[in-house]
Amino acid sequence: MNESKYIVITGGAKGVGMVYASHLAKDPENIIIVTGRSKTPPDSIIHRLNSKFHYRSLDVSIESQIIPFFSEIIESFGRIDILINNAGIWGPVGKFNTNDLSEWFDTIKVNLTGAVSCTHAAMQYMVPQKSGIIINMASNAGAHRWPNCSAYSVSKAAIMKLTENLAIESKKDNISHYAFHPGLIHSTGMAMALTENPPEEYCAVKSALDWILKEKDLGNTVSAEDSIPHIEKLCSGHYKQLSGLYLNVKDNLDEILDNIRDVRRHNSYQLKVTS
């Protein structure tokens, strides 16, 4: 009989995180713990809660909550096998010099510092157990410039480089790290939030929304469900050789795995300067 896998998904009480949590919960071996800022489970997920699906309050931007949260997870469940750092926000949209710096830094606290703190805390338990998988939700905004969304772009670029470094450091401890981009999602999450509350006057937010809608019309957006097969594979433990790579919903993970020697030789699927 296989042992249960304990999976923590930050920001998993809604959006993309909930899509992944709901699907992963279908596997009888998985125990899912989703987090949200609310002290109590949101009404939208109460019907899901059972012995295999749990909710915990956690604001990843508040460092003092991180260590007690993971300590409680270990006390309640005994171990943590997979951490999906999914909690994230857009941050201020507009030219950097017009951004409210408090909003800019809040984005870094959630998207980067939050993921760093959760990863550090989770690894205190993963290293002794000599196993673990950490998936950092990334974005093409980190691999390419995204004017008027500098806080988000910078946070995601840093996440990608963090993933590369920790993959090498953690190899002997049998811990895999992946940076994964689920694509520009039109069905739920942050992009959907923009479409639900469009600004009345033209501004940077309206420009970003127009771009998203244009990409959707061109067929360049995806649903959250499109990346479920990738998340399944990364959670399976069978893709350890891809640890450290930046992967996205359009990648064929099996082809990358088959060509991993060339991938490593050319430092492909990593954040780098080209000449």
mmCIF file of C-alpha atoms in Angstrom:
data_model
loop_
_atom_site.group_PDB
_atom_site.id
_atom_site.type_symbol
_atom_site.label_atom_id
_atom_site.label_comp_id
_atom_site.label_asym_id
_atom_site.label_seq_id
_atom_site.Cartn_x
_atom_site.Cartn_y
_atom_site.Cartn_z
ATOM 1 C CA MET A 1 0.000 0.000 0.000
ATOM 2 C CA ASN A 2 1.390 3.410 -0.992
ATOM 3 C CA GLU A 3 1.832 6.117 1.635
ATOM 4 C CA SER A 4 -0.180 9.319 1.481
ATOM 5 C CA LYS A 5 1.330 12.459 -0.019
ATOM 6 C CA TYR A 6 0.781 15.644 1.958
ATOM 7 C CA ILE A 7 0.445 18.623 -0.363
ATOM 8 C CA VAL A 8 0.342 22.268 0.750
ATOM 9 C CA ILE A 9 -0.935 24.840 -1.763
ATOM 10 C CA THR A 10 -0.600 28.462 -0.677
ATOM 11 C CA GLY A 11 -3.370 30.708 -1.923
ATOM 12 C CA GLY A 12 -5.189 27.508 -2.793
ATOM 13 C CA ALA A 13 -8.619 28.496 -1.516
ATOM 14 C CA LYS A 14 -9.509 30.120 -4.835
ATOM 15 C CA GLY A 15 -8.397 30.621 -8.425
ATOM 16 C CA VAL A 16 -5.731 28.456 -10.013
ATOM 17 C CA GLY A 17 -4.696 27.033 -6.647
ATOM 18 C CA MET A 18 -8.199 25.716 -6.034
ATOM 19 C CA VAL A 19 -8.324 24.185 -9.514
ATOM 20 C CA TYR A 20 -5.119 22.275 -8.767
ATOM 21 C CA ALA A 21 -6.227 21.359 -5.234
ATOM 22 C CA SER A 22 -9.563 20.006 -6.437
ATOM 23 C CA HIS A 23 -7.912 17.849 -9.061
ATOM 24 C CA LEU A 24 -5.065 16.566 -6.879
ATOM 25 C CA ALA A 25 -7.606 15.649 -4.197
ATOM 26 C CA LYS A 26 -9.091 13.088 -6.578
ATOM 27 C CA ASP A 27 -6.003 10.929 -6.083
ATOM 28 C CA PRO A 28 -6.733 8.717 -3.044
ATOM 29 C CA GLU A 29 -3.069 8.958 -1.995
ATOM 30 C CA ASN A 30 -3.112 12.765 -1.695
ATOM 31 C CA ILE A 31 -3.944 14.797 1.395
ATOM 32 C CA ILE A 32 -4.491 18.435 0.410
ATOM 33 C CA ILE A 33 -3.982 21.479 2.624
ATOM 34 C CA VAL A 34 -4.934 24.807 1.026
ATOM 35 C CA THR A 35 -4.297 28.202 2.561
ATOM 36 C CA GLY A 36 -5.960 31.589 2.406
ATOM 37 C CA ARG A 37 -5.860 34.860 4.299
ATOM 38 C CA SER A 38 -9.297 34.341 5.843
ATOM 39 C CA LYS A 39 -9.261 33.099 9.426
ATOM 40 C CA THR A 40 -12.054 30.675 8.608
ATOM 41 C CA PRO A 41 -12.647 28.629 5.447
ATOM 42 C CA PRO A 42 -14.372 30.646 2.710
ATOM 43 C CA ASP A 43 -17.970 29.614 2.105
ATOM 44 C CA SER A 44 -16.976 28.504 -1.397
ATOM 45 C CA ILE A 45 -14.846 25.619 -0.104
ATOM 46 C CA ILE A 46 -16.640 24.489 3.059
ATOM 47 C CA HIS A 47 -18.374 21.706 1.140
ATOM 48 C CA ARG A 48 -14.964 20.338 0.080
ATOM 49 C CA LEU A 49 -13.504 19.967 3.561
ATOM 50 C CA ASN A 50 -13.041 16.412 4.785
ATOM 51 C CA SER A 51 -10.327 14.073 6.034
ATOM 52 C CA LYS A 52 -8.442 14.501 2.751
ATOM 53 C CA PHE A 53 -9.036 18.204 2.087
ATOM 54 C CA HIS A 54 -8.095 20.803 4.694
ATOM 55 C CA TYR A 55 -7.981 24.573 5.054
ATOM 56 C CA ARG A 56 -5.507 26.652 7.066
ATOM 57 C CA SER A 57 -5.293 30.403 7.481
ATOM 58 C CA LEU A 58 -1.987 31.860 6.249
ATOM 59 C CA ASP A 59 -0.898 35.249 4.945
ATOM 60 C CA VAL A 60 2.431 34.501 3.275
ATOM 61 C CA SER A 61 3.394 38.187 3.410
ATOM 62 C CA ILE A 62 3.488 38.065 7.222
ATOM 63 C CA GLU A 63 6.733 36.330 8.123
ATOM 64 C CA SER A 64 5.708 35.658 11.728
ATOM 65 C CA GLN A 65 2.946 33.327 10.492
ATOM 66 C CA ILE A 66 5.163 31.077 8.385
ATOM 67 C CA ILE A 67 7.083 28.976 10.929
ATOM 68 C CA PRO A 68 4.047 28.381 13.202
ATOM 69 C CA PHE A 69 2.029 27.353 10.149
ATOM 70 C CA PHE A 70 4.487 24.680 9.036
ATOM 71 C CA SER A 71 5.037 23.512 12.601
ATOM 72 C CA GLU A 72 1.284 22.974 12.905
ATOM 73 C CA ILE A 73 1.204 21.110 9.583
ATOM 74 C CA ILE A 74 3.863 18.705 10.840
ATOM 75 C CA GLU A 75 2.116 18.331 14.202
ATOM 76 C CA SER A 76 -1.220 17.594 12.497
ATOM 77 C CA PHE A 77 -0.098 15.487 9.537
ATOM 78 C CA GLY A 78 3.403 14.269 10.364
ATOM 79 C CA ARG A 79 5.132 15.397 7.167
ATOM 80 C CA ILE A 80 4.989 17.613 4.108
ATOM 81 C CA ASP A 81 5.805 16.101 0.723
ATOM 82 C CA ILE A 82 4.872 18.818 -1.758
ATOM 83 C CA LEU A 83 4.683 22.586 -1.486
ATOM 84 C CA ILE A 84 3.098 24.615 -4.279
ATOM 85 C CA ASN A 85 3.937 28.288 -3.818
ATOM 86 C CA ASN A 86 0.863 29.628 -5.567
ATOM 87 C CA ALA A 87 -0.089 32.719 -3.545
ATOM 88 C CA GLY A 88 0.401 35.813 -5.675
ATOM 89 C CA ILE A 89 -0.883 39.256 -6.613
ATOM 90 C CA TRP A 90 -0.589 41.557 -9.645
ATOM 91 C CA GLY A 91 0.664 44.504 -7.683
ATOM 92 C CA PRO A 92 0.500 48.086 -8.957
ATOM 93 C CA VAL A 93 -0.101 48.553 -12.674
ATOM 94 C CA GLY A 94 1.404 51.648 -14.280
ATOM 95 C CA LYS A 95 4.728 53.380 -14.760
ATOM 96 C CA PHE A 96 7.152 52.654 -11.942
ATOM 97 C CA ASN A 97 7.636 56.315 -11.024
ATOM 98 C CA THR A 98 3.873 56.660 -10.501
ATOM 99 C CA ASN A 99 3.502 53.444 -8.478
ATOM 100 C CA ASP A 100 2.713 53.574 -4.801
ATOM 101 C CA LEU A 101 5.919 52.072 -3.388
ATOM 102 C CA SER A 102 4.054 50.444 -0.513
ATOM 103 C CA GLU A 103 1.984 48.500 -3.081
ATOM 104 C CA TRP A 104 5.168 47.688 -5.032
ATOM 105 C CA PHE A 105 6.869 46.247 -1.959
ATOM 106 C CA ASP A 106 3.689 44.412 -0.918
ATOM 107 C CA THR A 107 3.888 42.551 -4.242
ATOM 108 C CA ILE A 108 7.443 41.493 -3.473
ATOM 109 C CA LYS A 109 6.367 40.400 0.022
ATOM 110 C CA VAL A 110 3.654 38.121 -1.353
ATOM 111 C CA ASN A 111 5.138 36.839 -4.611
ATOM 112 C CA LEU A 112 8.792 36.537 -3.631
ATOM 113 C CA THR A 113 9.391 36.852 0.109
ATOM 114 C CA GLY A 114 6.317 34.760 0.850
ATOM 115 C CA ALA A 115 7.518 31.960 -1.412
ATOM 116 C CA VAL A 116 11.051 32.213 -0.003
ATOM 117 C CA SER A 117 9.817 32.029 3.590
ATOM 118 C CA CYS A 118 7.499 29.089 2.881
ATOM 119 C CA THR A 119 10.226 27.242 0.998
ATOM 120 C CA HIS A 120 12.735 27.794 3.797
ATOM 121 C CA ALA A 121 10.291 26.592 6.435
ATOM 122 C CA ALA A 122 9.184 23.545 4.431
ATOM 123 C CA MET A 123 12.786 22.523 3.768
ATOM 124 C CA GLN A 124 13.445 22.283 7.516
ATOM 125 C CA TYR A 125 11.275 19.158 7.364
ATOM 126 C CA MET A 126 11.994 17.987 3.826
ATOM 127 C CA VAL A 127 15.775 17.828 4.305
ATOM 128 C CA PRO A 128 15.626 15.418 7.292
ATOM 129 C CA GLN A 129 13.086 13.210 5.519
ATOM 130 C CA LYS A 130 15.312 13.269 2.390
ATOM 131 C CA SER A 131 12.440 13.948 0.036
ATOM 132 C CA GLY A 132 10.288 16.787 -1.175
ATOM 133 C CA ILE A 133 8.913 18.663 -4.168
ATOM 134 C CA ILE A 134 8.525 22.440 -4.345
ATOM 135 C CA ILE A 135 6.694 24.041 -7.264
ATOM 136 C CA ASN A 136 6.972 27.805 -7.608
ATOM 137 C CA MET A 137 4.307 29.423 -9.752
ATOM 138 C CA ALA A 138 6.223 31.536 -12.244
ATOM 139 C CA SER A 139 5.369 33.620 -15.296
ATOM 140 C CA ASN A 140 6.670 34.753 -18.657
ATOM 141 C CA ALA A 141 6.580 38.193 -17.056
ATOM 142 C CA GLY A 142 9.716 37.072 -15.221
ATOM 143 C CA ALA A 143 11.426 35.750 -18.327
ATOM 144 C CA HIS A 144 10.567 38.780 -20.468
ATOM 145 C CA ARG A 145 10.034 42.452 -19.724
ATOM 146 C CA TRP A 146 6.523 43.548 -18.822
ATOM 147 C CA PRO A 147 6.351 47.345 -18.695
ATOM 148 C CA ASN A 148 3.793 48.812 -16.278
ATOM 149 C CA CYS A 149 3.835 45.626 -14.200
ATOM 150 C CA SER A 150 7.376 45.946 -12.844
ATOM 151 C CA ALA A 151 6.729 44.608 -9.333
ATOM 152 C CA TYR A 152 5.084 41.455 -10.655
ATOM 153 C CA SER A 153 7.739 40.970 -13.339
ATOM 154 C CA VAL A 154 10.658 41.423 -10.944
ATOM 155 C CA SER A 155 9.136 39.091 -8.356
ATOM 156 C CA LYS A 156 8.672 36.315 -10.910
ATOM 157 C CA ALA A 157 12.183 36.714 -12.337
ATOM 158 C CA ALA A 158 13.594 36.320 -8.837
ATOM 159 C CA ILE A 159 11.457 33.229 -8.251
ATOM 160 C CA MET A 160 12.914 31.620 -11.364
ATOM 161 C CA LYS A 161 16.493 32.271 -10.273
ATOM 162 C CA LEU A 162 15.719 31.071 -6.746
ATOM 163 C CA THR A 163 14.429 27.814 -8.236
ATOM 164 C CA GLU A 164 17.613 27.301 -10.253
ATOM 165 C CA ASN A 165 19.863 27.817 -7.234
ATOM 166 C CA LEU A 166 17.917 25.681 -4.795
ATOM 167 C CA ALA A 167 17.638 22.811 -7.270
ATOM 168 C CA ILE A 168 21.418 22.431 -7.214
ATOM 169 C CA GLU A 169 21.704 22.909 -3.451
ATOM 170 C CA SER A 170 18.935 20.391 -2.750
ATOM 171 C CA LYS A 171 19.911 17.617 -5.151
ATOM 172 C CA LYS A 172 21.667 15.477 -2.525
ATOM 173 C CA ASP A 173 18.701 15.929 -0.204
ATOM 174 C CA ASN A 174 16.362 14.517 -2.863
ATOM 175 C CA ILE A 175 14.306 17.714 -3.034
ATOM 176 C CA SER A 176 13.126 18.911 -6.443
ATOM 177 C CA HIS A 177 12.343 22.552 -7.274
ATOM 178 C CA TYR A 178 10.420 23.679 -10.343
ATOM 179 C CA ALA A 179 9.367 27.084 -11.669
ATOM 180 C CA PHE A 180 6.105 26.600 -13.547
ATOM 181 C CA HIS A 181 4.145 29.026 -15.703
ATOM 182 C CA PRO A 182 0.509 27.917 -16.179
ATOM 183 C CA GLY A 183 0.035 30.302 -19.094
ATOM 184 C CA LEU A 184 -2.065 33.425 -19.451
ATOM 185 C CA ILE A 185 -5.237 32.103 -17.847
ATOM 186 C CA HIS A 186 -8.588 33.523 -18.881
ATOM 187 C CA SER A 187 -10.843 31.259 -16.829
ATOM 188 C CA THR A 188 -9.920 32.203 -13.255
ATOM 189 C CA GLY A 189 -7.327 33.919 -11.121
ATOM 190 C CA MET A 190 -5.735 37.346 -11.459
ATOM 191 C CA ALA A 191 -6.457 37.930 -15.151
ATOM 192 C CA MET A 192 -10.102 37.053 -14.583
ATOM 193 C CA ALA A 193 -10.252 39.556 -11.725
ATOM 194 C CA LEU A 194 -9.294 42.314 -14.148
ATOM 195 C CA THR A 195 -12.085 41.395 -16.561
ATOM 196 C CA GLU A 196 -14.648 41.360 -13.745
ATOM 197 C CA ASN A 197 -13.766 44.879 -12.599
ATOM 198 C CA PRO A 198 -12.732 46.822 -15.713
ATOM 199 C CA PRO A 199 -11.799 50.485 -15.225
ATOM 200 C CA GLU A 200 -14.163 52.997 -16.793
ATOM 201 C CA GLU A 201 -11.457 55.337 -18.059
ATOM 202 C CA TYR A 202 -8.346 54.521 -20.066
ATOM 203 C CA CYS A 203 -5.326 53.888 -17.857
ATOM 204 C CA ALA A 204 -2.500 51.394 -17.440
ATOM 205 C CA VAL A 205 -4.905 48.834 -15.962
ATOM 206 C CA LYS A 206 -7.251 49.263 -18.928
ATOM 207 C CA SER A 207 -4.281 48.814 -21.274
ATOM 208 C CA ALA A 208 -3.306 45.573 -19.522
ATOM 209 C CA LEU A 209 -6.892 44.338 -19.693
ATOM 210 C CA ASP A 210 -7.136 45.176 -23.408
ATOM 211 C CA TRP A 211 -3.956 43.188 -24.023
ATOM 212 C CA ILE A 212 -5.316 40.164 -22.144
ATOM 213 C CA LEU A 213 -8.583 40.277 -24.113
ATOM 214 C CA LYS A 214 -6.645 40.600 -27.379
ATOM 215 C CA GLU A 215 -4.511 37.590 -26.474
ATOM 216 C CA LYS A 216 -7.680 35.648 -25.685
ATOM 217 C CA ASP A 217 -9.171 36.534 -29.089
ATOM 218 C CA LEU A 218 -5.948 35.356 -30.733
ATOM 219 C CA GLY A 219 -6.164 32.017 -28.933
ATOM 220 C CA ASN A 220 -3.070 32.690 -26.828
ATOM 221 C CA THR A 221 -4.734 32.236 -23.447
ATOM 222 C CA VAL A 222 -5.536 29.001 -21.639
ATOM 223 C CA SER A 223 -7.829 27.675 -18.950
ATOM 224 C CA ALA A 224 -6.464 26.725 -15.545
ATOM 225 C CA GLU A 225 -7.364 23.113 -16.313
ATOM 226 C CA ASP A 226 -4.955 23.031 -19.259
ATOM 227 C CA SER A 227 -1.954 22.839 -16.943
ATOM 228 C CA ILE A 228 -3.306 20.109 -14.667
ATOM 229 C CA PRO A 229 -1.380 17.338 -16.511
ATOM 230 C CA HIS A 230 1.859 19.268 -15.919
ATOM 231 C CA ILE A 231 1.152 19.727 -12.223
ATOM 232 C CA GLU A 232 0.306 16.035 -11.934
ATOM 233 C CA LYS A 233 3.609 15.069 -13.506
ATOM 234 C CA LEU A 234 5.685 17.452 -11.404
ATOM 235 C CA CYS A 235 3.981 16.140 -8.256
ATOM 236 C CA SER A 236 4.567 12.514 -9.251
ATOM 237 C CA GLY A 237 8.253 12.441 -8.372
ATOM 238 C CA HIS A 238 9.147 10.990 -11.773
ATOM 239 C CA TYR A 239 10.521 14.230 -13.231
ATOM 240 C CA LYS A 240 13.382 14.916 -10.821
ATOM 241 C CA GLN A 241 15.808 15.469 -13.685
ATOM 242 C CA LEU A 242 13.840 18.597 -14.605
ATOM 243 C CA SER A 243 14.519 20.150 -11.205
ATOM 244 C CA GLY A 244 15.599 23.771 -11.514
ATOM 245 C CA LEU A 245 13.981 24.377 -14.896
ATOM 246 C CA TYR A 246 11.448 27.001 -15.912
ATOM 247 C CA LEU A 247 8.583 25.111 -17.482
ATOM 248 C CA ASN A 248 5.280 26.229 -18.935
ATOM 249 C CA VAL A 249 1.914 24.848 -19.958
ATOM 250 C CA LYS A 250 2.976 24.523 -23.595
ATOM 251 C CA ASP A 251 6.060 22.437 -22.837
ATOM 252 C CA ASN A 252 6.106 18.702 -23.431
ATOM 253 C CA LEU A 253 7.707 17.519 -20.194
ATOM 254 C CA ASP A 254 8.379 14.029 -21.521
ATOM 255 C CA GLU A 255 10.268 15.384 -24.531
ATOM 256 C CA ILE A 256 12.337 17.631 -22.286
ATOM 257 C CA LEU A 257 13.087 14.657 -20.062
ATOM 258 C CA ASP A 258 14.149 12.570 -23.064
ATOM 259 C CA ASN A 259 16.554 15.339 -24.117
ATOM 260 C CA ILE A 260 17.734 16.339 -20.664
ATOM 261 C CA ARG A 261 21.432 15.977 -21.515
ATOM 262 C CA ASP A 262 21.163 18.579 -24.274
ATOM 263 C CA VAL A 263 18.977 20.741 -22.058
ATOM 264 C CA ARG A 264 21.633 20.739 -19.338
ATOM 265 C CA ARG A 265 24.464 21.223 -21.799
ATOM 266 C CA HIS A 266 22.876 24.357 -23.246
ATOM 267 C CA ASN A 267 21.379 25.631 -19.968
ATOM 268 C CA SER A 268 17.971 25.659 -21.621
ATOM 269 C CA TYR A 269 14.752 26.452 -19.731
ATOM 270 C CA GLN A 270 16.627 28.801 -17.420
ATOM 271 C CA LEU A 271 16.764 32.546 -16.928
ATOM 272 C CA LYS A 272 19.918 33.758 -18.659
ATOM 273 C CA VAL A 273 21.434 36.578 -20.678
ATOM 274 C CA THR A 274 21.796 35.847 -24.383
ATOM 275 C CA SER A 275 24.259 37.510 -26.720
#
